[in-house]
mmCIF file of C-alpha atoms and ligand atoms in Angstrom:
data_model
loop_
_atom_site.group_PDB
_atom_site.id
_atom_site.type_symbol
_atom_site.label_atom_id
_atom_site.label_comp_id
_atom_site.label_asym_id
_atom_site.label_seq_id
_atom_site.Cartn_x
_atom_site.Cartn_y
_atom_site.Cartn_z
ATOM 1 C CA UNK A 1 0.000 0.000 0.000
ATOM 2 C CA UNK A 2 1.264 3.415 -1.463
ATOM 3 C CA UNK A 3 0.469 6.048 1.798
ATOM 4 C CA UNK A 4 0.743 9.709 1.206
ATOM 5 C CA UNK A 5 0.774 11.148 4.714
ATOM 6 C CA UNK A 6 0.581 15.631 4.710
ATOM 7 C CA UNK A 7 2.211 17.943 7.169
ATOM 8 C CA UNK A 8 4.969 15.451 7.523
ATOM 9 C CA UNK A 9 6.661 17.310 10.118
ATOM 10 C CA UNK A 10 4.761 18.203 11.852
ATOM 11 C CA UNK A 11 4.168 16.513 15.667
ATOM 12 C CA UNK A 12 2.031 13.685 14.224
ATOM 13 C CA UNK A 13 3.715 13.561 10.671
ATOM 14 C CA UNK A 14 7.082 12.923 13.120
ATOM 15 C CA UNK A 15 5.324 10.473 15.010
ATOM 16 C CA UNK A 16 4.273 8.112 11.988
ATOM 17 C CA UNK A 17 7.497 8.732 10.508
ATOM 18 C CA UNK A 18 8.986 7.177 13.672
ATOM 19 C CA UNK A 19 6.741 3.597 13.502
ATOM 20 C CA UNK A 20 6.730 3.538 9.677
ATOM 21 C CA UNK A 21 9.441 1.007 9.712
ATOM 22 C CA UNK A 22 7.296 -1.156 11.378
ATOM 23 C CA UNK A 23 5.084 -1.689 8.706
ATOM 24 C CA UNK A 24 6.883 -2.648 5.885
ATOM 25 C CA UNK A 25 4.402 -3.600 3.711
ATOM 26 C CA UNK A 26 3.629 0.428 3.104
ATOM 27 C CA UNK A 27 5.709 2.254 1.162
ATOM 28 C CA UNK A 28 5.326 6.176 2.683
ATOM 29 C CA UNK A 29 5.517 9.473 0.543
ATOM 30 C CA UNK A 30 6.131 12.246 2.967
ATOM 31 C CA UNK A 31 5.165 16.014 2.266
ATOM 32 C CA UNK A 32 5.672 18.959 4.500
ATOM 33 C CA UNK A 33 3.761 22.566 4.272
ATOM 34 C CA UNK A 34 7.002 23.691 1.901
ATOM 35 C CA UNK A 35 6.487 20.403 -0.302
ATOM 36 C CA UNK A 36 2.748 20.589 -0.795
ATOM 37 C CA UNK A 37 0.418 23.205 0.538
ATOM 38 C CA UNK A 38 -3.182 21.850 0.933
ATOM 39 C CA UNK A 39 -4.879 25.431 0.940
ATOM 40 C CA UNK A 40 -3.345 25.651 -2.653
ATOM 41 C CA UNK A 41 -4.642 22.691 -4.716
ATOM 42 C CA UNK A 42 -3.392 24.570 -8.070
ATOM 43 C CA UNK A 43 -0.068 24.949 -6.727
ATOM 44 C CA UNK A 44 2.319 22.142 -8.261
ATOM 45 C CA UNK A 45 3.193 19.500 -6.336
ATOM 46 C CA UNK A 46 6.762 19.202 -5.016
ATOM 47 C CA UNK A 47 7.228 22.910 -6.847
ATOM 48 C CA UNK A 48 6.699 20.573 -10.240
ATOM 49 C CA UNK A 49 4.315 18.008 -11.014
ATOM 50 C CA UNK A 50 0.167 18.161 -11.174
ATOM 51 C CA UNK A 51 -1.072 16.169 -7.922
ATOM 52 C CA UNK A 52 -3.497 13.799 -9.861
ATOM 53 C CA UNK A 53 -0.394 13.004 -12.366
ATOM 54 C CA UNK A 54 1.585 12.629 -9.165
ATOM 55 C CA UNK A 55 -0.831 10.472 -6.971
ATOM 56 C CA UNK A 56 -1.298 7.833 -10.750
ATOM 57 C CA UNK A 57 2.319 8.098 -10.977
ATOM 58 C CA UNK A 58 3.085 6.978 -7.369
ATOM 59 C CA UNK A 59 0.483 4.412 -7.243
ATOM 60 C CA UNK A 60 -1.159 6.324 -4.469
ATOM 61 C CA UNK A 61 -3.820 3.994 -2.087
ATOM 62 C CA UNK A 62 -4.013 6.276 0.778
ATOM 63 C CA UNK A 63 -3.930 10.003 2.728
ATOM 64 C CA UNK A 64 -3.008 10.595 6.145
ATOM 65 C CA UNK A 65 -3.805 14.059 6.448
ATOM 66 C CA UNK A 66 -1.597 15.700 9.445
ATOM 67 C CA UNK A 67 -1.418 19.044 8.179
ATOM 68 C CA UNK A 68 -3.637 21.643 10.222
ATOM 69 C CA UNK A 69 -3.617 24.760 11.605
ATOM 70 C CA UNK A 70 -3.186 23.807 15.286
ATOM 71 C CA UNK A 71 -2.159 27.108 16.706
ATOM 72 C CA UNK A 72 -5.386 27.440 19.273
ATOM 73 C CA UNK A 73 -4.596 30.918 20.688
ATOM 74 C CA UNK A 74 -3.968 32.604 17.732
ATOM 75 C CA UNK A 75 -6.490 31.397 15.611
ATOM 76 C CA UNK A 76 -8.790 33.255 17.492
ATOM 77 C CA UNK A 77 -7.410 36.381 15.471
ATOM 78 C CA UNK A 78 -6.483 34.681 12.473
ATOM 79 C CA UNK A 79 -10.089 32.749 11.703
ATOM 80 C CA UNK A 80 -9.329 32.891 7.638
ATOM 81 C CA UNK A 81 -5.888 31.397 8.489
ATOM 82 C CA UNK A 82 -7.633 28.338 10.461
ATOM 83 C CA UNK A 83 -10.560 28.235 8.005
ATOM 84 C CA UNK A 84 -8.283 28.054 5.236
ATOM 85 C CA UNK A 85 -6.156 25.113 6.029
ATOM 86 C CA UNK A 86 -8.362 22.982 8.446
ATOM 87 C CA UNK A 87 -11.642 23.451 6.352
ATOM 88 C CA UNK A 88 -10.733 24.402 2.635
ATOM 89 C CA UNK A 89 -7.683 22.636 2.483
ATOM 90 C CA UNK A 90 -9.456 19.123 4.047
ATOM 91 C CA UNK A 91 -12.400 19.585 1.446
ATOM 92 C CA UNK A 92 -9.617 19.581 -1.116
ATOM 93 C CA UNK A 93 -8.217 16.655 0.118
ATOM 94 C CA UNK A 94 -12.049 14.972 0.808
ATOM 95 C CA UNK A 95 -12.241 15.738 -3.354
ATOM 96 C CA UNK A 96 -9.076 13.567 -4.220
ATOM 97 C CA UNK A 97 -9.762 11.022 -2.097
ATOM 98 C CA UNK A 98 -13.119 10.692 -4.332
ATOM 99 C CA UNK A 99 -11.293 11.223 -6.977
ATOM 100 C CA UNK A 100 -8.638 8.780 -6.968
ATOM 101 C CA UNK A 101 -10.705 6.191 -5.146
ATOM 102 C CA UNK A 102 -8.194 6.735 -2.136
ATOM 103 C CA UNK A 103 -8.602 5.654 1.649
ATOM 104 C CA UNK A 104 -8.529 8.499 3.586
ATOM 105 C CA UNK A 105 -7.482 9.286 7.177
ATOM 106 C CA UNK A 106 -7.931 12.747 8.576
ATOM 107 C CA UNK A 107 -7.145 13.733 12.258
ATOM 108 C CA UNK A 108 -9.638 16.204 14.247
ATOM 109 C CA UNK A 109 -9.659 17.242 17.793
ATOM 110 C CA UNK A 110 -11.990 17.035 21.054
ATOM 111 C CA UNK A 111 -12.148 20.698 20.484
ATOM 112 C CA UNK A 112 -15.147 20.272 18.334
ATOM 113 C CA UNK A 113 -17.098 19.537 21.269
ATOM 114 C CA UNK A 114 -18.115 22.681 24.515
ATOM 115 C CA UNK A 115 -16.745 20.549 27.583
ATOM 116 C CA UNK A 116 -20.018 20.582 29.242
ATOM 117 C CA UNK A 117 -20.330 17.136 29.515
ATOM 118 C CA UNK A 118 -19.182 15.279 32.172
ATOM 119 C CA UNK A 119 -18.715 12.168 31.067
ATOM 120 C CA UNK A 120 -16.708 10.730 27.885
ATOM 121 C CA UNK A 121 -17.849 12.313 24.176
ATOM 122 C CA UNK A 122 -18.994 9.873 22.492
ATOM 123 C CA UNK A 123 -19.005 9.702 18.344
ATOM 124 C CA UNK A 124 -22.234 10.960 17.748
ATOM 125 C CA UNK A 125 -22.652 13.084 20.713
ATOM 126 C CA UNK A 126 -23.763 16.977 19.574
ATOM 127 C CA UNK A 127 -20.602 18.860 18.630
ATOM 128 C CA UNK A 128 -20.632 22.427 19.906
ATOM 129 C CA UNK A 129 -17.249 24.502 19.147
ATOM 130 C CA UNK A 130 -16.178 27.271 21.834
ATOM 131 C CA UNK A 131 -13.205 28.571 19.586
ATOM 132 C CA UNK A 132 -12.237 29.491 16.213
ATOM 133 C CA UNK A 133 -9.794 26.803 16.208
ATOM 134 C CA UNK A 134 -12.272 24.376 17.033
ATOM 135 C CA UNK A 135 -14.950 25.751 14.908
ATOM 136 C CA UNK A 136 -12.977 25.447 11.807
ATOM 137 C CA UNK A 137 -11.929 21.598 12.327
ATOM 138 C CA UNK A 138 -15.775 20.998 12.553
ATOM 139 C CA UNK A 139 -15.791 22.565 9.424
ATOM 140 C CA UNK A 140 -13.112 20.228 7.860
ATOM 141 C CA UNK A 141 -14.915 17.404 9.238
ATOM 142 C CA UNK A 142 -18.347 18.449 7.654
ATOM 143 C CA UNK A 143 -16.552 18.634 4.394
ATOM 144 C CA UNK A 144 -15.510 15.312 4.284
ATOM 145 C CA UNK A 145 -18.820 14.156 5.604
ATOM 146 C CA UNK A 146 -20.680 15.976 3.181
ATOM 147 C CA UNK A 147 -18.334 15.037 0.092
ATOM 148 C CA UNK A 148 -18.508 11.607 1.230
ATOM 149 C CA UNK A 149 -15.587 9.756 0.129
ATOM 150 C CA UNK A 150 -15.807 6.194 -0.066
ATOM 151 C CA UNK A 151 -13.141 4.676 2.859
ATOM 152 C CA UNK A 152 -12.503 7.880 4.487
ATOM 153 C CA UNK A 153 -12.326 8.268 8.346
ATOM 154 C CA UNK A 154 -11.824 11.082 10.757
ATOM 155 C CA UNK A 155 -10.110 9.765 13.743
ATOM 156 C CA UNK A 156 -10.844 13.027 16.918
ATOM 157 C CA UNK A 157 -7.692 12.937 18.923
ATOM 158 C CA UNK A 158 -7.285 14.645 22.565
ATOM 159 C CA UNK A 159 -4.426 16.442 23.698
ATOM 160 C CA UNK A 160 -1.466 14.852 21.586
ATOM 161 C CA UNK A 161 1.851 15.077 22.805
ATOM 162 C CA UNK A 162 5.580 13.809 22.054
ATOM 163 C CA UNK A 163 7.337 14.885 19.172
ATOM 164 C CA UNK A 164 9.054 18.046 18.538
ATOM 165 C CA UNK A 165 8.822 21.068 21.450
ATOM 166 C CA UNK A 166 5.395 22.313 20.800
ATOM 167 C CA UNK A 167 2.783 20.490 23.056
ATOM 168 C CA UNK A 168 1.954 20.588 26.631
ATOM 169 C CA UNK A 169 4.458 18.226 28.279
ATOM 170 C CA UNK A 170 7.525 20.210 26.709
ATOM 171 C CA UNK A 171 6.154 23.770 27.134
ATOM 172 C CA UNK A 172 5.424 23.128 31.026
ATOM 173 C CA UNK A 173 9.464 21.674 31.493
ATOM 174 C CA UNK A 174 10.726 24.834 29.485
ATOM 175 C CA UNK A 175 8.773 27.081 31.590
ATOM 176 C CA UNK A 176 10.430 25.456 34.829
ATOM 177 C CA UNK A 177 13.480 25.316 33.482
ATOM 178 C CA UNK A 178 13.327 29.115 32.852
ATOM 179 C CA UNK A 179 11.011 30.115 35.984
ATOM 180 C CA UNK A 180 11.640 27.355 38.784
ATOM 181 C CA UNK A 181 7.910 27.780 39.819
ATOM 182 C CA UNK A 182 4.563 26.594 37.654
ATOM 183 C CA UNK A 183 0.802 27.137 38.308
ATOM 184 C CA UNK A 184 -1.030 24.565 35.941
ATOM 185 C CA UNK A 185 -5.077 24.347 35.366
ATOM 186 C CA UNK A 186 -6.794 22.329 37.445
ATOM 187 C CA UNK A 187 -9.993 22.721 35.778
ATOM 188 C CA UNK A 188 -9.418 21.466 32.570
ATOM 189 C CA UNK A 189 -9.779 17.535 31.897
ATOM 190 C CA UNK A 190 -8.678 15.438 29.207
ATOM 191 C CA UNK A 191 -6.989 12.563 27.999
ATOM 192 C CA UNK A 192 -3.360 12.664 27.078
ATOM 193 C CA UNK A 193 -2.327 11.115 23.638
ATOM 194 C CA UNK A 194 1.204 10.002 22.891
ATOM 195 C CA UNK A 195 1.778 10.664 19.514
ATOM 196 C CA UNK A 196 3.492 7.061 19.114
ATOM 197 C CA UNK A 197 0.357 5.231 20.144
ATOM 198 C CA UNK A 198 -1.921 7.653 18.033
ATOM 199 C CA UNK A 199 0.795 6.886 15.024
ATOM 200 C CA UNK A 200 0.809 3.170 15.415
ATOM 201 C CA UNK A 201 -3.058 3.229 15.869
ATOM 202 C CA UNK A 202 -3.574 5.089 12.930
ATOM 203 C CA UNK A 203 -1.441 2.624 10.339
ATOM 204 C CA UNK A 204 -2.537 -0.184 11.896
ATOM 205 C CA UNK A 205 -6.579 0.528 10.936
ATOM 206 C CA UNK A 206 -5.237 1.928 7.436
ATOM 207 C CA UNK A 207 -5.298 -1.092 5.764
ATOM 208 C CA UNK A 208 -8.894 -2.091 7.565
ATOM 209 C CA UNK A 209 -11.109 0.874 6.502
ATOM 210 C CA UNK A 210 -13.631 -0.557 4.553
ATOM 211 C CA UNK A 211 -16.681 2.129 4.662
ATOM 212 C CA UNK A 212 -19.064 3.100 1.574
ATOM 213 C CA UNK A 213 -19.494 6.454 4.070
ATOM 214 C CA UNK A 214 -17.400 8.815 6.463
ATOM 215 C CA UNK A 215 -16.858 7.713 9.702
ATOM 216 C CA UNK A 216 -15.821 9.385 12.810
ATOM 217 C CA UNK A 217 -13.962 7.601 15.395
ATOM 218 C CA UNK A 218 -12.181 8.490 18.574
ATOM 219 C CA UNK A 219 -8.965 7.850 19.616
ATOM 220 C CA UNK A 220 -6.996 8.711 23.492
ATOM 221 C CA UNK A 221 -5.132 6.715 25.765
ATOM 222 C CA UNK A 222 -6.897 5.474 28.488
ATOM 223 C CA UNK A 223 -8.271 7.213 31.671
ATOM 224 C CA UNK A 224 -8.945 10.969 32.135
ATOM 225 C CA UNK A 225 -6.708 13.610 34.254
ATOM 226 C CA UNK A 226 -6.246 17.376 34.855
ATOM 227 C CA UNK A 227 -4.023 19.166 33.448
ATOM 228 C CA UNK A 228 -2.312 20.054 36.797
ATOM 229 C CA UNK A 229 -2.280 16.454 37.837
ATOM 230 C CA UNK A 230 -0.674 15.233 33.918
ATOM 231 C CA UNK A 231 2.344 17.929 34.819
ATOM 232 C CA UNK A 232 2.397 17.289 38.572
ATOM 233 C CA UNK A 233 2.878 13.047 37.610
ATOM 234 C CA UNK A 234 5.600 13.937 34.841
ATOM 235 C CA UNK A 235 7.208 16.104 37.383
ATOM 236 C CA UNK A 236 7.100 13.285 40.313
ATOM 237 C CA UNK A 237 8.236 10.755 37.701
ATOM 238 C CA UNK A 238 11.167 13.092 36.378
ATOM 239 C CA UNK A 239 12.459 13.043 40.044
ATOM 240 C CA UNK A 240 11.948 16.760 40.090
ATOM 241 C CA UNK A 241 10.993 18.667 43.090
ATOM 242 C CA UNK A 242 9.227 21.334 42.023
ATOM 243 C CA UNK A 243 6.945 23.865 43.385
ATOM 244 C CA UNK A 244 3.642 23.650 41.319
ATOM 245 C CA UNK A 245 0.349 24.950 41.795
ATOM 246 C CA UNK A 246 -2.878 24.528 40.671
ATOM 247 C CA UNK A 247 -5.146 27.551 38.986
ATOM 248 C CA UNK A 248 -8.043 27.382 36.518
ATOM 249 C CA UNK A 249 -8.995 28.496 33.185
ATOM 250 C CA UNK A 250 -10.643 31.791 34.113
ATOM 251 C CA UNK A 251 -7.126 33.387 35.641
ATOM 252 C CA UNK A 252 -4.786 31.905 32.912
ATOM 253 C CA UNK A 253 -7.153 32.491 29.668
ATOM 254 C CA UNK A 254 -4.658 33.177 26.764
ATOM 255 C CA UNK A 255 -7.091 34.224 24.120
ATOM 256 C CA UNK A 256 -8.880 31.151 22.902
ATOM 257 C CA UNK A 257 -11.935 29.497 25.498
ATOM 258 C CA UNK A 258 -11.234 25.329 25.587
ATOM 259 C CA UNK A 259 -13.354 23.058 26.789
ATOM 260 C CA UNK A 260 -13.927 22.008 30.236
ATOM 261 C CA UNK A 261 -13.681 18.495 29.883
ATOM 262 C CA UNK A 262 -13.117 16.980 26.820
ATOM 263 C CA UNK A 263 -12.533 13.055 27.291
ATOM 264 C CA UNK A 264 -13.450 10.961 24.514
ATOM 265 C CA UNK A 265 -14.928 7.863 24.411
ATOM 266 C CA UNK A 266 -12.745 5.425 22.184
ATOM 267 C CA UNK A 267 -14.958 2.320 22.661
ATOM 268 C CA UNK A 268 -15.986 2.199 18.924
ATOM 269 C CA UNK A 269 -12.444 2.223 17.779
ATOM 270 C CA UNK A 270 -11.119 -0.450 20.037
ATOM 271 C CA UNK A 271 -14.097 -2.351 19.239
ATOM 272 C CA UNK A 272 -14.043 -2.216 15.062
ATOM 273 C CA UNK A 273 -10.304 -2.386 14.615
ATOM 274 C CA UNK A 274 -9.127 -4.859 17.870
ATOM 275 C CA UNK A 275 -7.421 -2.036 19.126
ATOM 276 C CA UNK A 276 -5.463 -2.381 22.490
ATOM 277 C CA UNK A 277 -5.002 1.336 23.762
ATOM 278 C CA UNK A 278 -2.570 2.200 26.447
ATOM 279 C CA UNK A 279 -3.224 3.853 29.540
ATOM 280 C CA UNK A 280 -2.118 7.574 29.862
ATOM 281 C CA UNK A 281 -0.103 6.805 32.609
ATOM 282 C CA UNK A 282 1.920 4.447 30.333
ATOM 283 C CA UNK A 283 2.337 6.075 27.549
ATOM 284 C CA UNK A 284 3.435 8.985 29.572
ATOM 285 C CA UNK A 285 6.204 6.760 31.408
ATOM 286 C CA UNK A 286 7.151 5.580 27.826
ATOM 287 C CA UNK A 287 7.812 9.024 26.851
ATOM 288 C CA UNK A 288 9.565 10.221 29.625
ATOM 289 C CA UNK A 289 11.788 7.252 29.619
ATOM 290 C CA UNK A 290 12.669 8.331 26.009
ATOM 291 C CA UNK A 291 13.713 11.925 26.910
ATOM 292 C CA UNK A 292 16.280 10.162 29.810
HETATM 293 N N1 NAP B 1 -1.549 18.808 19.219
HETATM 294 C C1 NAP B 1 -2.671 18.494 19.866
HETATM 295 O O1 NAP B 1 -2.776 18.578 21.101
HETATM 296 C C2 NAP B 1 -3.862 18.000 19.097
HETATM 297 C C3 NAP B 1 -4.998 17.657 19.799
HETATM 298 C C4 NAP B 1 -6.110 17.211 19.092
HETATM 299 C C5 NAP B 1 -6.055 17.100 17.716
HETATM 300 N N2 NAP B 1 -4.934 17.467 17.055
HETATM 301 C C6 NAP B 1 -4.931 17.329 15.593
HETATM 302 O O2 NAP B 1 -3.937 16.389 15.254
HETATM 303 C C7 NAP B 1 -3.395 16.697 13.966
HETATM 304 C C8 NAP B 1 -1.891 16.737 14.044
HETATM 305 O O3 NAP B 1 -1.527 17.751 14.992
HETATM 306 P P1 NAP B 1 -0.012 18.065 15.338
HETATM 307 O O4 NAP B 1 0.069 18.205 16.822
HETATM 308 O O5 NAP B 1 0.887 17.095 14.632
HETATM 309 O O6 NAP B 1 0.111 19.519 14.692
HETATM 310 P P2 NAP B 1 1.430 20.276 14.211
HETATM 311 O O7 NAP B 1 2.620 19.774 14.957
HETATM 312 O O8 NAP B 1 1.108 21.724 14.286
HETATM 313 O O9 NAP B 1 1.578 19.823 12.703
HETATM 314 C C9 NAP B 1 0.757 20.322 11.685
HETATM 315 C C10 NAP B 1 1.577 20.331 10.429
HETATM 316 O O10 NAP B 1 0.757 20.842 9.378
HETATM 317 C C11 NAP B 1 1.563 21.674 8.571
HETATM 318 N N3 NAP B 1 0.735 22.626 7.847
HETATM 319 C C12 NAP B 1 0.143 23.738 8.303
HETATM 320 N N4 NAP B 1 -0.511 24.351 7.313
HETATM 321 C C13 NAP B 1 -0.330 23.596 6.199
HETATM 322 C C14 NAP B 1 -0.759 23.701 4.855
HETATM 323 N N5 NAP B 1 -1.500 24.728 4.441
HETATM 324 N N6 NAP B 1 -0.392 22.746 3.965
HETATM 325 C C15 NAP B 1 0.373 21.710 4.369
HETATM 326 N N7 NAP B 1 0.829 21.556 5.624
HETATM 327 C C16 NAP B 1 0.463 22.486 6.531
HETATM 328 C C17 NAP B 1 2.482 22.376 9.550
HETATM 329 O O11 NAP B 1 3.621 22.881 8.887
HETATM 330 P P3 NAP B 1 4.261 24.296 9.360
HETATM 331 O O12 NAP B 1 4.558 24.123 10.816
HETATM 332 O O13 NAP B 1 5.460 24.430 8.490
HETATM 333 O O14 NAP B 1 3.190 25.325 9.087
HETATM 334 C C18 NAP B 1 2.819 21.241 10.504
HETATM 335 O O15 NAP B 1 3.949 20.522 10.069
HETATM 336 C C19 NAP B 1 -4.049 18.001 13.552
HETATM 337 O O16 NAP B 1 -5.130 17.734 12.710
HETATM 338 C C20 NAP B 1 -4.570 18.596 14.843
HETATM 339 O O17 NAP B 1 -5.675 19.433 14.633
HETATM 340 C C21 NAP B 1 -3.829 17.897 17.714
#
């Protein structure tokens, strides 16, 4: 199987790129934002070649669409930006997909739903955006739903961490390293994802998608935790004493609201694809043992 996988290197795009050896039976085409830029479907790909002659060329099968605009905070003030990339540029993708006959994999968020819940988000459970960011992923999700490729799947992910500097886990030991103290929300509660589980999760169903419609699926590692009590564990299990406190959302808000709680159910997905998912607690110890 020929698998073109977008936004390449980005956090996810790393992550994949990391387990890809362990499926040998793909063969794995790689684009980042400077390679191919999914808000620009007229653009040539690679800087050369027309994507439909590229995709027959290559023997595509397959999309695993990683790129997004995932800059929360500052999508608030840059809604065409977001809207762009996570709604026009997925429709784009939804059309050659259909196309090309192509299985399709994109990745959306638990930000599509308000946190009001207070118990796991389940598939089909009302979505109900609270920010720009997470307004415009709906978006890209109704595209696909409403161009209806045959084989495509949109896999909602929560709070993804583990490659490159730019998620939670990393931000929280920069700030210590640079402030010695750190007050962490309390309030909000999620589900951690390491980006290797998500990675391996998402290659292994590749090959099983077998749906005349869209489907939505969810996909976390097990459990549910604060955000103060993720950072206070990776802390502990660093060996670092540190001073850290716990606030909420309404004294830290940065510019975008997030949801509450956001914990996603991921029964369907362990169900339909025999999928074993780690604990957060593991995969965080996995990480961590990585960074040593
Ligand atoms: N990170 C999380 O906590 C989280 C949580 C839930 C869901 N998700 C979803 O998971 C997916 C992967 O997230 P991630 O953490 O890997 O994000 P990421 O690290 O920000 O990676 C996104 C990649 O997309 C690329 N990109 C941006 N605009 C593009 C465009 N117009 N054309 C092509 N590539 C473009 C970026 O390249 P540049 O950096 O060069 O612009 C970047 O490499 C996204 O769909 C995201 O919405 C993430």
């Amino acid at each position: 199987m020929n698998v073109w996988v977008t936004g390449a290197n980005g956090q996810l795009g790393q992550a994949l790129q990391s387990v890809s050896h362990r499926f040998p039976e793909m063969r794995f085409f790689w684009t980042s934002h400077q390679d191919f830029d999914i808000r620009q479907p007229e653009t040539k790909f690679c800087g050369s070649q027309n994507i439909s002659s590229w995709i027959k060329q290559n023997h595509i099968h397959a999309i695993v669409n990683c790129a997004a605009y995932t800059q929360v905070d500052l999508a608030e003030s840059n809604p065409q930006s977001a809207f762009a990339v996570n709604a026009g540029g997925v429709a784009f993708l939804a059309k050659i997909a259909q196309r090309h006959h192509l299985r399709l994999i994109h990745i959306s968020t638990d930000y599509v739903f308000d946190g009001k819940k207070n118990t796991p988000y389940q598939e089909d459970d009302a979505t109900n955006p609270i920010n720009i960011y997470g307004l415009s992923k709906r978006a890209g999700e109704e595209a696909i739903l409403n161009i209806a490729p045959k084989n495509a799947m949109i896999i909602r992910v929560s709070w993804l961490y583990g490659m490159g500097e730019n998620h939670f886990i990393k931000t929280i030991l920069r700030l210590w390293q640079m402030q010695k103290t750190l007050s962490v929300v309390a309030d909000q509660i999620g589900s951690p994802t390491y980006a290797l589980d998500f990675a391996e999760a998402i290659l292994t169903i590749l090959p099983k998608i077998n749906h005349d419609k869209p489907q939505i699926y969810h996909y976390a590692n097990g459990g549910e935790v604060s955000r103060f009590d993720w950072a206070r564990t990776a802390f502990e299990w660093q060996n670092e004493a540190i001073k850290i406190t716990p606030t909420n959302t309404k004294q830290t808000f940065q510019g975008a609201c997030r949801p509450l709680y956001s914990v996603l159910n991921t029964e369907k997905i362990q169900r339909d694809f025999a999928l074993i998912i780690p604990s957060w607690q593991d995969g965080l110890r996995r990480y961590l043992e990585g960074l040593a």
